[in-house]
PDB file of C-alpha atoms and ligand atoms in Angstrom:
ATOM      1  CA  SER A1232      73.415  81.120  31.445  1.00 94.00           C
ATOM      2  CA  THR A1233      70.091  81.572  33.235  1.00 97.00           C
ATOM      3  CA  LEU A1234      69.327  85.107  34.386  1.00 98.00           C
ATOM      4  CA  LEU A1235      65.970  84.436  35.956  1.00 98.00           C
ATOM      5  CA  GLU A1236      63.421  81.745  36.410  1.00 98.00           C
ATOM      6  CA  VAL A1237      59.862  81.776  37.657  1.00 98.00           C
ATOM      7  CA  ARG A1238      58.023  78.530  38.390  1.00 98.00           C
ATOM      8  CA  ASN A1239      54.340  77.987  39.073  1.00 98.00           C
ATOM      9  CA  LEU A1240      53.696  81.680  39.391  1.00 98.00           C
ATOM     10  CA  VAL A1241      50.200  82.500  40.603  1.00 97.00           C
ATOM     11  CA  LYS A1242      48.792  85.996  41.056  1.00 97.00           C
ATOM     12  CA  THR A1243      45.285  86.589  42.316  1.00 96.00           C
ATOM     13  CA  TYR A1244      43.906  90.086  42.816  1.00 95.00           C
ATOM     14  CA  GLY A1245      41.173  90.914  45.323  1.00 89.00           C
ATOM     15  CA  GLU A1246      41.901  88.042  47.670  1.00 75.00           C
ATOM     16  CA  GLY A1247      40.135  88.262  50.981  1.00 73.00           C
ATOM     17  CA  GLU A1248      39.022  91.813  50.375  1.00 68.00           C
ATOM     18  CA  GLY A1249      35.378  91.011  49.918  1.00 73.00           C
ATOM     19  CA  GLU A1250      35.598  91.630  46.192  1.00 74.00           C
ATOM     20  CA  ALA A1251      35.531  89.220  43.301  1.00 82.00           C
ATOM     21  CA  GLU A1252      38.818  87.400  42.912  1.00 89.00           C
ATOM     22  CA  THR A1253      40.667  87.632  39.643  1.00 92.00           C
ATOM     23  CA  ARG A1254      43.260  84.959  39.055  1.00 94.00           C
ATOM     24  CA  VAL A1255      45.542  86.550  36.470  1.00 97.00           C
ATOM     25  CA  LEU A1256      48.567  84.235  36.505  1.00 98.00           C
ATOM     26  CA  LYS A1257      47.747  80.550  36.866  1.00 97.00           C
ATOM     27  CA  GLY A1258      50.989  78.662  37.325  1.00 98.00           C
ATOM     28  CA  LEU A1259      53.173  80.489  34.841  1.00 98.00           C
ATOM     29  CA  ASN A1260      56.680  79.200  34.088  1.00 98.00           C
ATOM     30  CA  LEU A1261      59.355  81.284  32.389  1.00 98.00           C
ATOM     31  CA  THR A1262      63.129  81.234  32.089  1.00 98.00           C
ATOM     32  CA  LEU A1263      65.168  84.101  30.662  1.00 98.00           C
ATOM     33  CA  ALA A1264      68.771  83.552  29.669  1.00 98.00           C
ATOM     34  CA  THR A1265      71.373  86.277  30.038  1.00 97.00           C
ATOM     35  CA  GLY A1266      71.448  88.479  26.958  1.00 97.00           C
ATOM     36  CA  GLU A1267      68.038  87.576  25.588  1.00 97.00           C
ATOM     37  CA  LEU A1268      65.853  90.136  23.845  1.00 98.00           C
ATOM     38  CA  SER A1269      62.278  88.964  24.236  1.00 98.00           C
ATOM     39  CA  ALA A1270      58.865  90.348  23.454  1.00 98.00           C
ATOM     40  CA  LEU A1271      56.043  89.618  25.873  1.00 98.00           C
ATOM     41  CA  LEU A1272      52.852  89.348  23.850  1.00 97.00           C
ATOM     42  CA  GLY A1273      49.247  88.999  24.833  1.00 94.00           C
ATOM     43  CA  PRO A1274      45.983  90.859  24.575  1.00 89.00           C
ATOM     44  CA  SER A1275      45.107  93.665  26.936  1.00 90.00           C
ATOM     45  CA  GLY A1276      44.222  92.205  30.328  1.00 93.00           C
ATOM     46  CA  SER A1277      46.177  88.969  29.827  1.00 95.00           C
ATOM     47  CA  GLY A1278      48.571  89.770  32.677  1.00 96.00           C
ATOM     48  CA  LYS A1279      51.660  91.226  30.980  1.00 96.00           C
ATOM     49  CA  SER A1280      51.945  94.179  33.381  1.00 95.00           C
ATOM     50  CA  THR A1281      51.313  91.894  36.331  1.00 97.00           C
ATOM     51  CA  LEU A1282      54.143  89.594  35.234  1.00 98.00           C
ATOM     52  CA  LEU A1283      56.514  92.528  34.652  1.00 97.00           C
ATOM     53  CA  SER A1284      55.694  93.922  38.113  1.00 97.00           C
ATOM     54  CA  ILE A1285      56.508  90.588  39.713  1.00 97.00           C
ATOM     55  CA  LEU A1286      59.708  90.101  37.693  1.00 98.00           C
ATOM     56  CA  GLY A1287      60.651  93.661  38.662  1.00 97.00           C
ATOM     57  CA  THR A1288      60.068  92.849  42.373  1.00 97.00           C
ATOM     58  CA  LEU A1289      57.479  95.631  42.524  1.00 95.00           C
ATOM     59  CA  MET A1290      54.793  93.117  43.466  1.00 94.00           C
ATOM     60  CA  GLN A1291      54.851  89.775  45.255  1.00 94.00           C
ATOM     61  CA  PRO A1292      53.157  86.813  43.589  1.00 96.00           C
ATOM     62  CA  THR A1293      50.399  85.006  45.466  1.00 95.00           C
ATOM     63  CA  SER A1294      52.555  81.894  45.191  1.00 96.00           C
ATOM     64  CA  GLY A1295      55.362  80.456  43.119  1.00 98.00           C
ATOM     65  CA  GLU A1296      59.133  80.563  42.826  1.00 98.00           C
ATOM     66  CA  HIS A1297      61.127  83.566  41.605  1.00 98.00           C
ATOM     67  CA  VAL A1298      64.880  83.282  41.322  1.00 98.00           C
ATOM     68  CA  MET A1299      67.127  85.877  39.680  1.00 98.00           C
ATOM     69  CA  LEU A1300      70.926  85.902  39.650  1.00 97.00           C
ATOM     70  CA  GLY A1301      70.790  82.899  41.962  1.00 96.00           C
ATOM     71  CA  GLN A1302      68.774  84.740  44.617  1.00 96.00           C
ATOM     72  CA  ASP A1303      65.435  83.458  45.862  1.00 96.00           C
ATOM     73  CA  LEU A1304      63.327  86.605  45.666  1.00 97.00           C
ATOM     74  CA  THR A1305      60.073  85.094  46.915  1.00 93.00           C
ATOM     75  CA  ARG A1306      61.633  84.835  50.354  1.00 90.00           C
ATOM     76  CA  ALA A1307      63.398  88.204  50.419  1.00 93.00           C
ATOM     77  CA  GLY A1308      62.245  91.082  52.627  1.00 93.00           C
ATOM     78  CA  ASP A1309      61.285  94.539  51.392  1.00 94.00           C
ATOM     79  CA  ARG A1310      64.655  96.175  52.050  1.00 95.00           C
ATOM     80  CA  ASP A1311      66.552  93.443  50.264  1.00 95.00           C
ATOM     81  CA  LEU A1312      64.125  93.599  47.348  1.00 96.00           C
ATOM     82  CA  THR A1313      64.557  97.355  47.010  1.00 94.00           C
ATOM     83  CA  GLU A1314      68.319  97.017  47.006  1.00 94.00           C
ATOM     84  CA  PHE A1315      68.162  94.151  44.540  1.00 96.00           C
ATOM     85  CA  ARG A1316      65.867  96.129  42.218  1.00 96.00           C
ATOM     86  CA  ASN A1317      68.026  99.263  42.330  1.00 93.00           C
ATOM     87  CA  ARG A1318      71.134  97.297  41.467  1.00 93.00           C
ATOM     88  CA  HIS A1319      69.928  94.827  38.923  1.00 97.00           C
ATOM     89  CA  ILE A1320      66.730  95.969  37.206  1.00 97.00           C
ATOM     90  CA  GLY A1321      65.865  98.919  34.977  1.00 96.00           C
ATOM     91  CA  PHE A1322      62.355  99.966  33.973  1.00 96.00           C
ATOM     92  CA  VAL A1323      60.894 101.662  30.916  1.00 95.00           C
ATOM     93  CA  PHE A1324      57.183 102.475  30.860  1.00 88.00           C
ATOM     94  CA  GLN A1325      54.703 103.355  28.149  1.00 85.00           C
ATOM     95  CA  PHE A1326      54.510 106.891  29.463  1.00 82.00           C
ATOM     96  CA  HIS A1327      58.080 107.986  29.925  1.00 73.00           C
ATOM     97  CA  HIS A1328      57.515 109.453  33.446  1.00 87.00           C
ATOM     98  CA  LEU A1329      60.156 112.102  32.933  1.00 94.00           C
ATOM     99  CA  LEU A1330      60.264 115.085  35.252  1.00 94.00           C
ATOM    100  CA  PRO A1331      59.063 117.880  32.959  1.00 93.00           C
ATOM    101  CA  ASP A1332      60.979 120.749  34.555  1.00 94.00           C
ATOM    102  CA  PHE A1333      64.291 118.911  34.424  1.00 96.00           C
ATOM    103  CA  THR A1334      66.673 118.495  31.520  1.00 97.00           C
ATOM    104  CA  ALA A1335      67.279 115.225  29.714  1.00 97.00           C
ATOM    105  CA  LEU A1336      70.574 114.778  31.581  1.00 97.00           C
ATOM    106  CA  GLU A1337      69.033 115.577  34.971  1.00 96.00           C
ATOM    107  CA  ASN A1338      66.283 113.045  34.306  1.00 96.00           C
ATOM    108  CA  VAL A1339      68.838 110.348  33.533  1.00 96.00           C
ATOM    109  CA  ILE A1340      70.942 110.898  36.646  1.00 95.00           C
ATOM    110  CA  PHE A1341      68.192 111.843  39.111  1.00 90.00           C
ATOM    111  CA  PRO A1342      67.175 108.327  40.281  1.00 83.00           C
ATOM    112  CA  ALA A1343      70.803 107.291  40.716  1.00 84.00           C
ATOM    113  CA  ALA A1344      71.503 110.512  42.626  1.00 87.00           C
ATOM    114  CA  VAL A1345      68.540 109.889  44.938  1.00 84.00           C
ATOM    115  CA  GLN A1346      69.770 106.378  45.658  1.00 81.00           C
ATOM    116  CA  ALA A1347      73.329 107.506  46.270  1.00 82.00           C
ATOM    117  CA  GLY A1348      72.147 110.462  48.352  1.00 86.00           C
ATOM    118  CA  ARG A1349      74.172 112.827  46.185  1.00 88.00           C
ATOM    119  CA  GLU A1350      74.981 113.595  42.602  1.00 86.00           C
ATOM    120  CA  THR A1351      78.512 112.556  41.752  1.00 89.00           C
ATOM    121  CA  ALA A1352      80.739 113.647  38.880  1.00 92.00           C
ATOM    122  CA  ALA A1353      80.926 109.998  37.843  1.00 92.00           C
ATOM    123  CA  ALA A1354      77.126 109.827  37.609  1.00 93.00           C
ATOM    124  CA  ARG A1355      77.030 112.947  35.447  1.00 94.00           C
ATOM    125  CA  ALA A1356      79.693 111.484  33.177  1.00 95.00           C
ATOM    126  CA  ARG A1357      77.794 108.212  32.880  1.00 94.00           C
ATOM    127  CA  GLY A1358      74.551 110.090  32.192  1.00 96.00           C
ATOM    128  CA  ARG A1359      76.218 112.048  29.382  1.00 97.00           C
ATOM    129  CA  GLU A1360      77.715 108.909  27.899  1.00 95.00           C
ATOM    130  CA  LEU A1361      74.299 107.206  27.924  1.00 95.00           C
ATOM    131  CA  LEU A1362      72.597 110.142  26.239  1.00 97.00           C
ATOM    132  CA  VAL A1363      75.248 110.057  23.518  1.00 95.00           C
ATOM    133  CA  ARG A1364      74.577 106.350  23.119  1.00 93.00           C
ATOM    134  CA  VAL A1365      70.839 106.870  22.666  1.00 94.00           C
ATOM    135  CA  GLY A1366      71.508 109.552  20.062  1.00 94.00           C
ATOM    136  CA  LEU A1367      70.637 112.600  22.148  1.00 96.00           C
ATOM    137  CA  GLU A1368      74.030 114.280  22.382  1.00 96.00           C
ATOM    138  CA  SER A1369      72.552 117.540  21.136  1.00 97.00           C
ATOM    139  CA  ARG A1370      69.537 117.365  23.481  1.00 97.00           C
ATOM    140  CA  MET A1371      71.184 116.741  26.874  1.00 97.00           C
ATOM    141  CA  ASP A1372      70.364 120.129  28.282  1.00 97.00           C
ATOM    142  CA  PHE A1373      66.872 120.404  26.791  1.00 98.00           C
ATOM    143  CA  LEU A1374      63.985 120.350  29.207  1.00 97.00           C
ATOM    144  CA  ALA A1375      62.031 117.107  28.965  1.00 96.00           C
ATOM    145  CA  THR A1376      58.961 119.008  27.739  1.00 95.00           C
ATOM    146  CA  LYS A1377      60.919 120.191  24.692  1.00 96.00           C
ATOM    147  CA  LEU A1378      61.591 116.677  23.446  1.00 96.00           C
ATOM    148  CA  SER A1379      59.461 114.652  21.043  1.00 94.00           C
ATOM    149  CA  GLY A1380      57.739 111.483  22.232  1.00 92.00           C
ATOM    150  CA  GLY A1381      60.457 109.276  20.733  1.00 93.00           C
ATOM    151  CA  GLN A1382      63.214 111.410  22.228  1.00 95.00           C
ATOM    152  CA  LYS A1383      61.585 111.205  25.656  1.00 95.00           C
ATOM    153  CA  GLN A1384      61.448 107.437  25.412  1.00 94.00           C
ATOM    154  CA  ARG A1385      65.140 107.364  24.519  1.00 95.00           C
ATOM    155  CA  VAL A1386      65.853 109.447  27.648  1.00 96.00           C
ATOM    156  CA  ALA A1387      63.809 106.906  29.621  1.00 96.00           C
ATOM    157  CA  ILE A1388      65.961 104.098  28.178  1.00 96.00           C
ATOM    158  CA  ALA A1389      69.149 105.940  29.132  1.00 96.00           C
ATOM    159  CA  ARG A1390      67.742 106.407  32.647  1.00 96.00           C
ATOM    160  CA  ALA A1391      66.912 102.695  32.899  1.00 95.00           C
ATOM    161  CA  LEU A1392      70.524 101.835  32.022  1.00 95.00           C
ATOM    162  CA  MET A1393      72.100 104.201  34.531  1.00 94.00           C
ATOM    163  CA  ASN A1394      72.934 101.572  37.159  1.00 91.00           C
ATOM    164  CA  GLN A1395      74.059  99.006  34.579  1.00 93.00           C
ATOM    165  CA  PRO A1396      71.177  96.620  35.266  1.00 96.00           C
ATOM    166  CA  GLU A1397      71.337  93.028  34.076  1.00 97.00           C
ATOM    167  CA  LEU A1398      67.629  93.156  33.223  1.00 98.00           C
ATOM    168  CA  VAL A1399      65.502  95.893  31.671  1.00 98.00           C
ATOM    169  CA  LEU A1400      61.719  95.463  31.835  1.00 98.00           C
ATOM    170  CA  ALA A1401      59.807  97.604  29.374  1.00 97.00           C
ATOM    171  CA  ASP A1402      56.013  97.845  29.573  1.00 95.00           C
ATOM    172  CA  GLU A1403      54.650  98.863  26.159  1.00 93.00           C
ATOM    173  CA  PRO A1404      57.594 101.225  25.548  1.00 93.00           C
ATOM    174  CA  THR A1405      56.392 102.005  22.026  1.00 93.00           C
ATOM    175  CA  GLY A1406      52.674 102.105  22.874  1.00 91.00           C
ATOM    176  CA  ASN A1407      52.519 105.871  22.769  1.00 89.00           C
ATOM    177  CA  LEU A1408      54.770 106.397  19.722  1.00 90.00           C
ATOM    178  CA  ASP A1409      54.158 106.634  15.997  1.00 92.00           C
ATOM    179  CA  ARG A1410      55.479 103.813  13.831  1.00 93.00           C
ATOM    180  CA  ALA A1411      58.732 105.570  12.862  1.00 92.00           C
ATOM    181  CA  SER A1412      59.652 106.483  16.453  1.00 91.00           C
ATOM    182  CA  ALA A1413      58.630 103.021  17.646  1.00 93.00           C
ATOM    183  CA  THR A1414      60.939 101.390  15.098  1.00 93.00           C
ATOM    184  CA  GLN A1415      63.808 103.658  16.164  1.00 91.00           C
ATOM    185  CA  VAL A1416      63.280 102.858  19.836  1.00 92.00           C
ATOM    186  CA  MET A1417      63.258  99.109  19.096  1.00 95.00           C
ATOM    187  CA  ALA A1418      66.441  99.445  17.006  1.00 94.00           C
ATOM    188  CA  LEU A1419      68.096 101.242  19.900  1.00 94.00           C
ATOM    189  CA  ILE A1420      67.054  98.519  22.341  1.00 95.00           C
ATOM    190  CA  ALA A1421      68.405  95.832  19.972  1.00 95.00           C
ATOM    191  CA  GLU A1422      71.714  97.674  19.682  1.00 94.00           C
ATOM    192  CA  ILE A1423      72.096  98.025  23.470  1.00 95.00           C
ATOM    193  CA  ASN A1424      71.164  94.364  23.874  1.00 96.00           C
ATOM    194  CA  GLN A1425      73.855  93.353  21.359  1.00 94.00           C
ATOM    195  CA  ASN A1426      76.598  95.533  22.756  1.00 92.00           C
ATOM    196  CA  GLU A1427      76.025  95.158  26.480  1.00 89.00           C
ATOM    197  CA  LYS A1428      74.368  91.768  26.900  1.00 88.00           C
ATOM    198  CA  THR A1429      71.637  93.560  28.852  1.00 96.00           C
ATOM    199  CA  THR A1430      68.599  91.280  28.923  1.00 98.00           C
ATOM    200  CA  PHE A1431      65.377  92.931  27.768  1.00 98.00           C
ATOM    201  CA  LEU A1432      61.784  91.833  28.232  1.00 98.00           C
ATOM    202  CA  ILE A1433      59.408  94.094  26.338  1.00 97.00           C
ATOM    203  CA  SER A1434      55.659  93.850  26.600  1.00 96.00           C
ATOM    204  CA  THR A1435      53.652  94.810  23.542  1.00 93.00           C
ATOM    205  CA  HIS A1436      50.397  93.930  21.863  1.00 88.00           C
ATOM    206  CA  ASP A1437      51.920  94.932  18.514  1.00 90.00           C
ATOM    207  CA  GLU A1438      53.024  91.909  16.461  1.00 92.00           C
ATOM    208  CA  LYS A1439      55.230  94.091  14.229  1.00 92.00           C
ATOM    209  CA  ILE A1440      57.157  95.341  17.237  1.00 93.00           C
ATOM    210  CA  ALA A1441      57.400  91.797  18.600  1.00 95.00           C
ATOM    211  CA  GLU A1442      58.856  90.577  15.303  1.00 94.00           C
ATOM    212  CA  THR A1443      61.916  92.748  15.899  1.00 93.00           C
ATOM    213  CA  CYS A1444      62.714  90.685  19.024  1.00 96.00           C
ATOM    214  CA  ARG A1445      64.570  87.380  18.791  1.00 93.00           C
ATOM    215  CA  ARG A1446      62.183  85.595  21.134  1.00 97.00           C
ATOM    216  CA  ARG A1447      58.437  85.968  21.534  1.00 97.00           C
ATOM    217  CA  ILE A1448      56.714  84.885  24.729  1.00 98.00           C
ATOM    218  CA  ARG A1449      52.929  84.766  24.731  1.00 97.00           C
ATOM    219  CA  VAL A1450      50.802  85.134  27.828  1.00 97.00           C
ATOM    220  CA  ALA A1451      47.479  83.352  27.473  1.00 96.00           C
ATOM    221  CA  ASP A1452      45.134  81.913  30.083  1.00 95.00           C
ATOM    222  CA  GLY A1453      47.532  82.866  32.868  1.00 97.00           C
ATOM    223  CA  LYS A1454      50.447  80.919  31.415  1.00 97.00           C
ATOM    224  CA  ALA A1455      53.398  81.721  29.157  1.00 97.00           C
ATOM    225  CA  GLU A1456      54.364  79.888  26.002  1.00 91.00           C
TER     226      GLU A1456
HETATM  227  P1  ADP B1665      47.999  93.475  30.605  1.00 94.73           P
HETATM  228  O1  ADP B1665      49.256  94.193  31.003  1.00 94.73           O
HETATM  229  O2  ADP B1665      48.254  92.262  29.759  1.00 94.73           O
HETATM  230  O3  ADP B1665      46.989  94.386  29.968  1.00 94.73           O
HETATM  231  P2  ADP B1665      47.400  93.396  33.453  1.00 94.73           P
HETATM  232  O4  ADP B1665      48.457  92.641  34.150  1.00 94.73           O
HETATM  233  O5  ADP B1665      47.447  94.888  33.503  1.00 94.73           O
HETATM  234  O6  ADP B1665      47.328  92.891  31.930  1.00 94.73           O
HETATM  235  O7  ADP B1665      45.978  92.953  34.001  1.00 94.73           O
HETATM  236  C1  ADP B1665      45.559  91.615  34.014  1.00 94.73           C
HETATM  237  C2  ADP B1665      44.215  91.496  34.738  1.00 94.73           C
HETATM  238  O8  ADP B1665      44.369  91.831  36.111  1.00 94.73           O
HETATM  239  C3  ADP B1665      43.129  92.427  34.210  1.00 94.73           C
HETATM  240  O9  ADP B1665      41.910  91.731  34.246  1.00 94.73           O
HETATM  241  C4  ADP B1665      43.144  93.562  35.199  1.00 94.73           C
HETATM  242  O10 ADP B1665      41.870  94.166  35.259  1.00 94.73           O
HETATM  243  C5  ADP B1665      43.490  92.871  36.494  1.00 94.73           C
HETATM  244  N1  ADP B1665      44.229  93.751  37.431  1.00 94.73           N
HETATM  245  C6  ADP B1665      45.409  94.357  37.191  1.00 94.73           C
HETATM  246  N2  ADP B1665      45.823  95.050  38.264  1.00 94.73           N
HETATM  247  C7  ADP B1665      44.854  94.886  39.208  1.00 94.73           C
HETATM  248  C8  ADP B1665      44.693  95.359  40.562  1.00 94.73           C
HETATM  249  N3  ADP B1665      45.599  96.123  41.142  1.00 94.73           N
HETATM  250  N4  ADP B1665      43.576  94.954  41.224  1.00 94.73           N
HETATM  251  C9  ADP B1665      42.663  94.162  40.639  1.00 94.73           C
HETATM  252  N5  ADP B1665      42.759  93.691  39.385  1.00 94.73           N
HETATM  253  C10 ADP B1665      43.835  94.041  38.686  1.00 94.73           C
HETATM  254  P1  ADP B1666      54.307 113.184  24.725  1.00 94.73           P
HETATM  255  O1  ADP B1666      53.026 112.768  24.078  1.00 94.73           O
HETATM  256  O2  ADP B1666      55.171 112.041  25.131  1.00 94.73           O
HETATM  257  O3  ADP B1666      54.137 114.195  25.824  1.00 94.73           O
HETATM  258  P2  ADP B1666      54.726 114.690  22.296  1.00 94.73           P
HETATM  259  O4  ADP B1666      55.213 113.923  21.119  1.00 94.73           O
HETATM  260  O5  ADP B1666      53.293 115.071  22.356  1.00 94.73           O
HETATM  261  O6  ADP B1666      55.201 113.944  23.618  1.00 94.73           O
HETATM  262  O7  ADP B1666      55.583 116.027  22.334  1.00 94.73           O
HETATM  263  C1  ADP B1666      55.645 116.828  23.513  1.00 94.73           C
HETATM  264  C2  ADP B1666      56.231 118.200  23.173  1.00 94.73           C
HETATM  265  O8  ADP B1666      57.367 118.075  22.320  1.00 94.73           O
HETATM  266  C3  ADP B1666      55.262 119.088  22.438  1.00 94.73           C
HETATM  267  O9  ADP B1666      55.350 120.380  22.996  1.00 94.73           O
HETATM  268  C4  ADP B1666      55.720 119.065  21.001  1.00 94.73           C
HETATM  269  O10 ADP B1666      55.455 120.287  20.346  1.00 94.73           O
HETATM  270  C5  ADP B1666      57.209 118.860  21.144  1.00 94.73           C
HETATM  271  N1  ADP B1666      57.773 118.092  20.027  1.00 94.73           N
HETATM  272  C6  ADP B1666      57.154 117.113  19.346  1.00 94.73           C
HETATM  273  N2  ADP B1666      57.943 116.607  18.411  1.00 94.73           N
HETATM  274  C7  ADP B1666      59.115 117.289  18.484  1.00 94.73           C
HETATM  275  C8  ADP B1666      60.366 117.214  17.798  1.00 94.73           C
HETATM  276  N3  ADP B1666      60.588 116.348  16.816  1.00 94.73           N
HETATM  277  N4  ADP B1666      61.360 118.038  18.182  1.00 94.73           N
HETATM  278  C9  ADP B1666      61.155 118.925  19.172  1.00 94.73           C
HETATM  279  N5  ADP B1666      60.004 119.049  19.863  1.00 94.73           N
HETATM  280  C10 ADP B1666      58.996 118.245  19.521  1.00 94.73           C
END
């Protein structure tokens, strides 16, 4: 079934601000089916981050249609978008953005605790279970600063999965890792995708990383193919 669809997506930066306009997305169309594992390819500056920000409801397109889980997100207000994002979308970034003075487990449960307004026993249990799943059972109580780059990215993946999102958007998740750690992180993503039907869209400019994904989507000239 269809998880999300964007039609005729246009994004222009610098509109009406007296600066030069940059039209980054020029009528892009894309459909993601539930359970897909896709790589988003394209050279630096082609608009991958822009597209991920829009799909993640972090940024509004200049124009176009954006429907996910049957909801028309282009017409939703900020509060509804925030709630939608918290419930349905997880994010992984190139730089893990972990809180350095917190443990792996605290990092995983912190965003969920902030949203819920408190830290529940159920959240702690889920956080532990996720860290076991990403292979960090023995590192749960390590401070983030004590983890390797690959381990930190696995914590970031566990954190992204905390609220059981239907969609995980990952912006160059292996961009800061050596080849061996990058391969491990991709294998972990593939395993989660298989077992949970979580849909992943992973931007990369690395063809080798993209080859590990079942589908490859290329952004070129503001469109996707
Ligand atoms: P990619 O992720 O493929 O490297 P981006 O989406 O980051 O591409 O950027 C696409 C283009 O949009 C680039 O030319 C970039 O300079 C421009 N751009 C990105 N963000 C902004 C912004 N906030 N304001 C103006 N231009 C931007
Ligand atoms: P990042 O670049 O994401 O901050 P690094 O790979 O540079 O992460 O590692 C950050 C810290 O983790 C450093 O203090 C480093 O000594 C330590 N570290 C690196 N690899 C390992 C490892 N395999 N096990 C434990 N600690 C490690």
